PDB file of C-alpha atoms in Angstrom:
ATOM      1  CA  UNK A 905      -4.186  15.410 -13.395  1.00 47.00           C
ATOM      2  CA  UNK A 906      -5.951  14.961 -10.163  1.00 54.00           C
ATOM      3  CA  UNK A 907      -4.736  17.222  -7.351  1.00 83.00           C
ATOM      4  CA  UNK A 908      -2.111  14.923  -5.185  1.00 97.00           C
ATOM      5  CA  UNK A 909      -1.454  16.551  -1.856  1.00 98.00           C
ATOM      6  CA  UNK A 910       1.609  15.329  -0.363  1.00 98.00           C
ATOM      7  CA  UNK A 911       4.724  15.678   1.868  1.00 97.00           C
ATOM      8  CA  UNK A 912       8.271  15.136   1.434  1.00 98.00           C
ATOM      9  CA  UNK A 913      10.831  14.779   3.869  1.00 98.00           C
ATOM     10  CA  UNK A 914      14.600  14.119   4.303  1.00 98.00           C
ATOM     11  CA  UNK A 915      17.184  13.951   1.655  1.00 97.00           C
ATOM     12  CA  UNK A 916      18.303  10.881  -0.700  1.00 96.00           C
ATOM     13  CA  UNK A 917      17.228   8.734  -2.596  1.00 96.00           C
ATOM     14  CA  UNK A 918      13.084   8.808  -3.428  1.00 98.00           C
ATOM     15  CA  UNK A 919      11.053   6.759  -1.604  1.00 98.00           C
ATOM     16  CA  UNK A 920       7.272   7.131  -2.205  1.00 98.00           C
ATOM     17  CA  UNK A 921       5.190   5.184   0.647  1.00 99.00           C
ATOM     18  CA  UNK A 922       1.823   4.804  -0.563  1.00 99.00           C
ATOM     19  CA  UNK A 923      -1.082   4.368   1.522  1.00 98.00           C
ATOM     20  CA  UNK A 924      -3.606   1.976   1.893  1.00 98.00           C
ATOM     21  CA  UNK A 925      -7.183   1.377   1.489  1.00 98.00           C
ATOM     22  CA  UNK A 926      -9.455   4.289   3.824  1.00 98.00           C
ATOM     23  CA  UNK A 927      -6.152   5.448   5.015  1.00 98.00           C
ATOM     24  CA  UNK A 928      -3.865   8.427   4.230  1.00 98.00           C
ATOM     25  CA  UNK A 929      -0.503   9.625   4.237  1.00 98.00           C
ATOM     26  CA  UNK A 930      -1.043  10.138   7.985  1.00 98.00           C
ATOM     27  CA  UNK A 931      -0.740   6.428   8.524  1.00 98.00           C
ATOM     28  CA  UNK A 932       3.053   6.249   7.766  1.00 98.00           C
ATOM     29  CA  UNK A 933       3.686   8.487  11.343  1.00 95.00           C
ATOM     30  CA  UNK A 934       7.024   7.631  12.801  1.00 97.00           C
ATOM     31  CA  UNK A 935       7.887   5.112  10.302  1.00 98.00           C
ATOM     32  CA  UNK A 936       8.350   8.170   7.281  1.00 98.00           C
ATOM     33  CA  UNK A 937      10.269  10.207  10.242  1.00 98.00           C
ATOM     34  CA  UNK A 938      12.490   7.539  10.697  1.00 98.00           C
ATOM     35  CA  UNK A 939      13.233   6.234   7.090  1.00 98.00           C
ATOM     36  CA  UNK A 940      14.058  10.157   6.023  1.00 98.00           C
ATOM     37  CA  UNK A 941      16.970   9.952   8.424  1.00 97.00           C
ATOM     38  CA  UNK A 942      18.313   8.524   5.231  1.00 95.00           C
ATOM     39  CA  UNK A 943      16.481   9.193   2.492  1.00 97.00           C
ATOM     40  CA  UNK A 944      14.095  11.499   0.957  1.00 98.00           C
ATOM     41  CA  UNK A 945      10.403  10.399   1.739  1.00 98.00           C
ATOM     42  CA  UNK A 946       7.611  11.651  -0.602  1.00 98.00           C
ATOM     43  CA  UNK A 947       4.172  10.966   1.097  1.00 98.00           C
ATOM     44  CA  UNK A 948       0.927  11.339  -0.802  1.00 98.00           C
ATOM     45  CA  UNK A 949      -2.383  10.924  -0.904  1.00 98.00           C
ATOM     46  CA  UNK A 950      -3.879   8.391  -2.948  1.00 98.00           C
ATOM     47  CA  UNK A 951      -6.469  10.094  -5.129  1.00 98.00           C
ATOM     48  CA  UNK A 952      -9.723  10.652  -3.062  1.00 98.00           C
ATOM     49  CA  UNK A 953      -7.880   9.846   0.673  1.00 98.00           C
ATOM     50  CA  UNK A 954      -6.817  12.519   2.747  1.00 98.00           C
ATOM     51  CA  UNK A 955      -6.668  16.271   1.203  1.00 97.00           C
ATOM     52  CA  UNK A 956      -6.199  14.151  -2.669  1.00 98.00           C
ATOM     53  CA  UNK A 957      -9.695  14.975  -4.731  1.00 97.00           C
ATOM     54  CA  UNK A 958     -11.153  11.534  -6.079  1.00 97.00           C
ATOM     55  CA  UNK A 959     -11.402  11.765 -10.004  1.00 96.00           C
ATOM     56  CA  UNK A 960     -14.679  12.679 -11.238  1.00 93.00           C
ATOM     57  CA  UNK A 961     -14.231   9.537 -13.832  1.00 94.00           C
ATOM     58  CA  UNK A 962     -14.492   6.095 -13.029  1.00 95.00           C
ATOM     59  CA  UNK A 963     -10.858   4.603 -11.393  1.00 97.00           C
ATOM     60  CA  UNK A 964      -9.293   1.355 -11.789  1.00 98.00           C
ATOM     61  CA  UNK A 965      -5.764   0.354 -10.121  1.00 98.00           C
ATOM     62  CA  UNK A 966      -4.225   1.405 -12.922  1.00 98.00           C
ATOM     63  CA  UNK A 967      -5.566   4.852 -13.612  1.00 98.00           C
ATOM     64  CA  UNK A 968      -4.424   6.010 -10.684  1.00 98.00           C
ATOM     65  CA  UNK A 969      -0.840   4.322 -11.435  1.00 98.00           C
ATOM     66  CA  UNK A 970      -1.035   6.665 -13.930  1.00 98.00           C
ATOM     67  CA  UNK A 971      -2.020   9.318 -12.295  1.00 98.00           C
ATOM     68  CA  UNK A 972       0.671   9.087  -9.692  1.00 98.00           C
ATOM     69  CA  UNK A 973       3.045   8.639 -12.662  1.00 98.00           C
ATOM     70  CA  UNK A 974       2.216  12.474 -14.075  1.00 97.00           C
ATOM     71  CA  UNK A 975       2.419  13.835 -10.322  1.00 98.00           C
ATOM     72  CA  UNK A 976       6.079  12.736 -10.286  1.00 98.00           C
ATOM     73  CA  UNK A 977       6.739  13.882 -13.269  1.00 97.00           C
ATOM     74  CA  UNK A 978       5.084  17.049 -12.555  1.00 96.00           C
ATOM     75  CA  UNK A 979       7.247  17.098  -9.283  1.00 96.00           C
ATOM     76  CA  UNK A 980      10.494  16.018 -10.590  1.00 96.00           C
ATOM     77  CA  UNK A 981      10.820  12.739  -9.024  1.00 97.00           C
ATOM     78  CA  UNK A 982      12.960  10.546 -11.130  1.00 97.00           C
ATOM     79  CA  UNK A 983      13.574   6.448 -10.623  1.00 98.00           C
ATOM     80  CA  UNK A 984      12.176   6.427  -7.253  1.00 98.00           C
ATOM     81  CA  UNK A 985      11.757   3.382  -4.798  1.00 98.00           C
ATOM     82  CA  UNK A 986       8.048   2.592  -4.028  1.00 98.00           C
ATOM     83  CA  UNK A 987       6.770   0.800  -0.904  1.00 98.00           C
ATOM     84  CA  UNK A 988       3.402   0.400  -0.861  1.00 98.00           C
ATOM     85  CA  UNK A 989       1.552  -0.762   2.277  1.00 98.00           C
ATOM     86  CA  UNK A 990      -2.111  -2.919   1.031  1.00 98.00           C
ATOM     87  CA  UNK A 991      -3.597  -1.051  -1.329  1.00 98.00           C
ATOM     88  CA  UNK A 992      -0.632   1.302  -2.170  1.00 98.00           C
ATOM     89  CA  UNK A 993       1.037  -2.168  -3.329  1.00 98.00           C
ATOM     90  CA  UNK A 994      -1.601  -2.739  -6.007  1.00 98.00           C
ATOM     91  CA  UNK A 995      -0.882   0.730  -6.997  1.00 98.00           C
ATOM     92  CA  UNK A 996       3.019   0.464  -7.099  1.00 98.00           C
ATOM     93  CA  UNK A 997       2.608  -3.027  -8.982  1.00 98.00           C
ATOM     94  CA  UNK A 998       0.139  -1.073 -11.811  1.00 98.00           C
ATOM     95  CA  UNK A 999       3.317   1.830 -11.729  1.00 98.00           C
ATOM     96  CA  UNK A1000       6.195  -1.016 -12.524  1.00 98.00           C
ATOM     97  CA  UNK A1001       4.471  -2.433 -15.088  1.00 98.00           C
ATOM     98  CA  UNK A1002       3.430   0.900 -16.817  1.00 98.00           C
ATOM     99  CA  UNK A1003       7.127   2.479 -16.383  1.00 98.00           C
ATOM    100  CA  UNK A1004       9.424  -0.313 -15.368  1.00 98.00           C
ATOM    101  CA  UNK A1005      12.882   1.627 -16.560  1.00 97.00           C
ATOM    102  CA  UNK A1006      11.535   4.519 -14.310  1.00 98.00           C
ATOM    103  CA  UNK A1007      11.317   2.291 -10.619  1.00 98.00           C
ATOM    104  CA  UNK A1008      14.597   1.833  -8.777  1.00 98.00           C
ATOM    105  CA  UNK A1009      12.729  -0.560  -6.955  1.00 98.00           C
ATOM    106  CA  UNK A1010       9.325  -1.671  -4.905  1.00 98.00           C
ATOM    107  CA  UNK A1011       8.194  -3.376  -2.094  1.00 98.00           C
ATOM    108  CA  UNK A1012       5.034  -5.219  -1.031  1.00 98.00           C
ATOM    109  CA  UNK A1013       4.103  -4.295   2.042  1.00 98.00           C
ATOM    110  CA  UNK A1014       1.572  -6.472   3.427  1.00 98.00           C
ATOM    111  CA  UNK A1015      -0.056  -6.668  -0.027  1.00 98.00           C
ATOM    112  CA  UNK A1016      -0.157  -9.350  -3.136  1.00 98.00           C
ATOM    113  CA  UNK A1017       0.573  -9.549  -6.903  1.00 97.00           C
ATOM    114  CA  UNK A1018      -1.956 -12.274  -6.955  1.00 97.00           C
ATOM    115  CA  UNK A1019      -5.558 -10.700  -8.142  1.00 98.00           C
ATOM    116  CA  UNK A1020      -8.562 -11.112  -6.203  1.00 98.00           C
ATOM    117  CA  UNK A1021     -10.224 -14.776  -5.496  1.00 97.00           C
ATOM    118  CA  UNK A1022     -13.502 -15.374  -6.172  1.00 97.00           C
ATOM    119  CA  UNK A1023     -14.449 -15.423  -2.348  1.00 97.00           C
ATOM    120  CA  UNK A1024     -12.685 -12.010  -2.408  1.00 97.00           C
ATOM    121  CA  UNK A1025     -14.525 -10.319  -5.250  1.00 98.00           C
ATOM    122  CA  UNK A1026     -17.555 -11.398  -3.758  1.00 98.00           C
ATOM    123  CA  UNK A1027     -16.895  -9.624  -0.048  1.00 98.00           C
ATOM    124  CA  UNK A1028     -16.009  -6.667  -2.094  1.00 98.00           C
ATOM    125  CA  UNK A1029     -19.508  -5.944  -4.237  1.00 98.00           C
ATOM    126  CA  UNK A1030     -20.878  -6.860  -0.270  1.00 98.00           C
ATOM    127  CA  UNK A1031     -18.430  -4.282   1.198  1.00 98.00           C
ATOM    128  CA  UNK A1032     -19.628  -1.270  -1.822  1.00 98.00           C
ATOM    129  CA  UNK A1033     -23.452  -2.702  -1.136  1.00 98.00           C
ATOM    130  CA  UNK A1034     -23.386  -2.658   2.916  1.00 98.00           C
ATOM    131  CA  UNK A1035     -21.441   1.102   2.716  1.00 98.00           C
ATOM    132  CA  UNK A1036     -24.358   2.562   0.085  1.00 98.00           C
ATOM    133  CA  UNK A1037     -26.966   1.185   2.024  1.00 98.00           C
ATOM    134  CA  UNK A1038     -25.164   1.935   5.511  1.00 98.00           C
ATOM    135  CA  UNK A1039     -22.517   4.611   5.234  1.00 98.00           C
ATOM    136  CA  UNK A1040     -18.635   4.568   5.854  1.00 98.00           C
ATOM    137  CA  UNK A1041     -18.968   4.530  10.073  1.00 98.00           C
ATOM    138  CA  UNK A1042     -19.826   1.384  10.592  1.00 98.00           C
ATOM    139  CA  UNK A1043     -17.694  -0.453   7.935  1.00 98.00           C
ATOM    140  CA  UNK A1044     -14.735   0.832   9.475  1.00 98.00           C
ATOM    141  CA  UNK A1045     -16.171  -0.315  12.708  1.00 97.00           C
ATOM    142  CA  UNK A1046     -15.736  -3.817  11.740  1.00 96.00           C
ATOM    143  CA  UNK A1047     -13.337  -3.067   9.200  1.00 97.00           C
ATOM    144  CA  UNK A1048     -10.212  -1.979  11.743  1.00 98.00           C
ATOM    145  CA  UNK A1049      -9.734  -4.080  14.420  1.00 97.00           C
ATOM    146  CA  UNK A1050      -9.062  -6.919  11.683  1.00 97.00           C
ATOM    147  CA  UNK A1051      -6.147  -5.155  10.987  1.00 98.00           C
ATOM    148  CA  UNK A1052      -4.229  -5.522  13.709  1.00 98.00           C
ATOM    149  CA  UNK A1053      -3.135  -8.785  15.622  1.00 98.00           C
ATOM    150  CA  UNK A1054      -3.047  -6.584  19.121  1.00 96.00           C
ATOM    151  CA  UNK A1055      -6.404  -5.637  19.282  1.00 94.00           C
ATOM    152  CA  UNK A1056      -5.395  -3.026  22.812  1.00 95.00           C
ATOM    153  CA  UNK A1057      -2.700  -1.721  20.643  1.00 97.00           C
ATOM    154  CA  UNK A1058      -1.885   2.660  21.084  1.00 97.00           C
ATOM    155  CA  UNK A1059      -2.207   2.824  17.399  1.00 97.00           C
ATOM    156  CA  UNK A1060      -5.784   1.948  16.574  1.00 97.00           C
ATOM    157  CA  UNK A1061      -7.888   4.621  17.754  1.00 97.00           C
ATOM    158  CA  UNK A1062      -5.457   6.449  15.396  1.00 97.00           C
ATOM    159  CA  UNK A1063      -6.605   4.365  12.765  1.00 98.00           C
ATOM    160  CA  UNK A1064      -9.830   4.635  13.402  1.00 98.00           C
ATOM    161  CA  UNK A1065      -9.980   8.688  13.058  1.00 98.00           C
ATOM    162  CA  UNK A1066      -8.014   8.101   9.368  1.00 98.00           C
ATOM    163  CA  UNK A1067     -10.263   5.231   8.273  1.00 98.00           C
ATOM    164  CA  UNK A1068     -13.679   7.284   8.861  1.00 98.00           C
ATOM    165  CA  UNK A1069     -12.330  10.027   7.248  1.00 98.00           C
ATOM    166  CA  UNK A1070     -12.711   8.093   4.218  1.00 98.00           C
ATOM    167  CA  UNK A1071     -15.248   9.649   1.832  1.00 98.00           C
ATOM    168  CA  UNK A1072     -18.102   6.994   0.951  1.00 98.00           C
ATOM    169  CA  UNK A1073     -17.510   7.344  -3.185  1.00 98.00           C
ATOM    170  CA  UNK A1074     -13.810   7.243  -2.575  1.00 98.00           C
ATOM    171  CA  UNK A1075     -14.241   4.126  -0.315  1.00 98.00           C
ATOM    172  CA  UNK A1076     -16.448   2.142  -2.795  1.00 98.00           C
ATOM    173  CA  UNK A1077     -14.162   3.287  -6.069  1.00 98.00           C
ATOM    174  CA  UNK A1078     -11.553   1.835  -4.427  1.00 98.00           C
ATOM    175  CA  UNK A1079     -13.745  -1.713  -3.321  1.00 98.00           C
ATOM    176  CA  UNK A1080     -14.473  -1.736  -7.179  1.00 98.00           C
ATOM    177  CA  UNK A1081     -10.885  -0.914  -8.450  1.00 98.00           C
ATOM    178  CA  UNK A1082      -9.531  -3.600  -5.912  1.00 98.00           C
ATOM    179  CA  UNK A1083     -12.185  -6.309  -7.202  1.00 98.00           C
ATOM    180  CA  UNK A1084     -11.253  -5.585 -10.784  1.00 98.00           C
ATOM    181  CA  UNK A1085      -7.545  -5.213 -10.363  1.00 98.00           C
ATOM    182  CA  UNK A1086      -5.701  -7.355 -12.812  1.00 98.00           C
ATOM    183  CA  UNK A1087      -3.137 -10.264 -11.348  1.00 97.00           C
ATOM    184  CA  UNK A1088       0.143  -9.116 -11.708  1.00 97.00           C
ATOM    185  CA  UNK A1089       2.983 -12.297 -10.792  1.00 95.00           C
ATOM    186  CA  UNK A1090       4.345 -11.920 -13.826  1.00 94.00           C
ATOM    187  CA  UNK A1091       6.322  -8.595 -12.871  1.00 95.00           C
ATOM    188  CA  UNK A1092       7.775 -10.791  -9.677  1.00 94.00           C
ATOM    189  CA  UNK A1093       9.229 -12.853 -12.632  1.00 91.00           C
ATOM    190  CA  UNK A1094      10.420 -10.153 -14.906  1.00 92.00           C
ATOM    191  CA  UNK A1095      11.507  -7.251 -12.589  1.00 94.00           C
ATOM    192  CA  UNK A1096      15.084  -7.418 -12.805  1.00 92.00           C
ATOM    193  CA  UNK A1097      15.646  -4.449 -10.018  1.00 95.00           C
ATOM    194  CA  UNK A1098      14.978  -5.451  -6.310  1.00 96.00           C
ATOM    195  CA  UNK A1099      11.787  -6.236  -4.583  1.00 97.00           C
ATOM    196  CA  UNK A1100      10.859  -6.722  -1.006  1.00 97.00           C
ATOM    197  CA  UNK A1101       8.004  -8.540   0.404  1.00 98.00           C
ATOM    198  CA  UNK A1102       7.294  -8.192   4.373  1.00 98.00           C
ATOM    199  CA  UNK A1103       4.591 -10.224   5.283  1.00 98.00           C
ATOM    200  CA  UNK A1104       2.804 -10.136   8.869  1.00 98.00           C
ATOM    201  CA  UNK A1105       2.983 -13.360  10.630  1.00 98.00           C
ATOM    202  CA  UNK A1106      -0.284 -12.846  11.745  1.00 98.00           C
ATOM    203  CA  UNK A1107      -1.906 -10.825   9.360  1.00 98.00           C
ATOM    204  CA  UNK A1108      -5.732 -12.229   8.454  1.00 95.00           C
ATOM    205  CA  UNK A1109      -5.885  -9.378   4.969  1.00 96.00           C
ATOM    206  CA  UNK A1110      -2.932 -10.597   3.150  1.00 96.00           C
ATOM    207  CA  UNK A1111      -1.993 -14.240   4.264  1.00 94.00           C
ATOM    208  CA  UNK A1112       1.724 -15.341   5.201  1.00 96.00           C
ATOM    209  CA  UNK A1113       1.484 -18.727   3.068  1.00 95.00           C
ATOM    210  CA  UNK A1114       0.100 -16.398  -0.102  1.00 94.00           C
ATOM    211  CA  UNK A1115       3.487 -14.372   0.034  1.00 96.00           C
ATOM    212  CA  UNK A1116       6.000 -17.050   0.639  1.00 94.00           C
ATOM    213  CA  UNK A1117       4.766 -18.532  -2.650  1.00 92.00           C
ATOM    214  CA  UNK A1118       5.468 -15.575  -4.074  1.00 94.00           C
ATOM    215  CA  UNK A1119       8.694 -15.180  -3.203  1.00 93.00           C
ATOM    216  CA  UNK A1120       9.869 -18.067  -4.943  1.00 89.00           C
ATOM    217  CA  UNK A1121       9.055 -15.849  -8.303  1.00 83.00           C
ATOM    218  CA  UNK A1122      11.770 -13.228  -7.029  1.00 86.00           C
ATOM    219  CA  UNK A1123      14.603 -13.038  -9.228  1.00 78.00           C
ATOM    220  CA  UNK A1124      16.529 -10.451  -7.363  1.00 80.00           C
ATOM    221  CA  UNK A1125      14.331  -9.741  -3.738  1.00 86.00           C
ATOM    222  CA  UNK A1126      13.704 -11.200  -0.715  1.00 92.00           C
ATOM    223  CA  UNK A1127      10.420 -11.988   1.665  1.00 97.00           C
ATOM    224  CA  UNK A1128      10.610 -10.578   5.305  1.00 97.00           C
ATOM    225  CA  UNK A1129       8.258 -12.082   8.247  1.00 98.00           C
ATOM    226  CA  UNK A1130       7.150  -9.663  10.923  1.00 98.00           C
ATOM    227  CA  UNK A1131       6.686 -11.969  13.739  1.00 97.00           C
ATOM    228  CA  UNK A1132       3.501 -11.462  16.394  1.00 97.00           C
ATOM    229  CA  UNK A1133       2.331  -8.505  13.311  1.00 98.00           C
ATOM    230  CA  UNK A1134      -1.056  -8.381  12.018  1.00 98.00           C
ATOM    231  CA  UNK A1135      -1.461  -5.990   8.705  1.00 98.00           C
ATOM    232  CA  UNK A1136       0.139  -2.696   9.842  1.00 98.00           C
ATOM    233  CA  UNK A1137       3.475  -3.557  10.697  1.00 98.00           C
ATOM    234  CA  UNK A1138       4.640   0.186  10.001  1.00 98.00           C
ATOM    235  CA  UNK A1139       2.474   0.205  13.808  1.00 98.00           C
ATOM    236  CA  UNK A1140       2.509  -2.824  14.984  1.00 98.00           C
ATOM    237  CA  UNK A1141       6.818  -3.390  14.383  1.00 98.00           C
ATOM    238  CA  UNK A1142       7.866  -0.144  13.512  1.00 98.00           C
ATOM    239  CA  UNK A1143      11.685  -0.655  14.229  1.00 97.00           C
ATOM    240  CA  UNK A1144      12.041  -3.915  12.519  1.00 98.00           C
ATOM    241  CA  UNK A1145      10.209  -2.278   9.815  1.00 98.00           C
ATOM    242  CA  UNK A1146      12.431   0.768   9.030  1.00 98.00           C
ATOM    243  CA  UNK A1147      15.052  -2.260   9.440  1.00 98.00           C
ATOM    244  CA  UNK A1148      14.275  -4.141   6.601  1.00 98.00           C
ATOM    245  CA  UNK A1149      13.088  -1.284   4.288  1.00 98.00           C
ATOM    246  CA  UNK A1150      16.669   0.863   5.257  1.00 97.00           C
ATOM    247  CA  UNK A1151      18.230  -2.283   3.933  1.00 97.00           C
ATOM    248  CA  UNK A1152      16.148  -2.501   1.209  1.00 97.00           C
ATOM    249  CA  UNK A1153      16.457   1.478  -0.295  1.00 97.00           C
ATOM    250  CA  UNK A1154      20.260   1.149  -0.306  1.00 96.00           C
ATOM    251  CA  UNK A1155      20.627  -2.462  -2.576  1.00 95.00           C
ATOM    252  CA  UNK A1156      18.880  -0.289  -5.098  1.00 94.00           C
ATOM    253  CA  UNK A1157      20.679   1.736  -7.397  1.00 73.00           C
TER     254      UNK A1157
END
């Protein structure tokens, strides 16, 4: 098992916050502290990001999910609620697919159960080629603004700093892993515990319409839409996200 760096704050139901692509545990900031007022919040760096090492073997979304289950078992966390931002949502789906009885509920936080389209796969390949040729910095400089609806949001500088710390091998490995991940929409049909989908009205990465379509499948769950928000609801709509996720945590047994 790869070494997983994490922070744990608060007490109560265990809630695991999984960050997105080119992020780290630091992305959750104030949001995590507010959620921790009523829950135990466990905030890891995914393998290869932040202070967690990238495995020496080729990764997939499923292999990352397996690593995280091993890690959670090693720190005696049982039946967590998993909140996954973007890439973290793909990992949360894989974790739920592997051990559905061990998940109390999960949230796709600006994330999707759909696989990449052909166009999206091609864009992943372009990202890999670009970073291999030019390095991380020029990619991040174009990537980060697209995450925000408000292009002058005060937290954007912090996101730049976190994203620029992403090692090139990690960025390339996860771009390929996201490209190759399978469709997971069946989980939305089959999972009989709470699911929360959080969508940004102005999200350019995961468009609202595709999440509205997926929300129709939910057996026990809801879609929450954040107005005037892009892909970074925990930063652009912090208080509203805390309210939504706190209610969701309360619905998970």
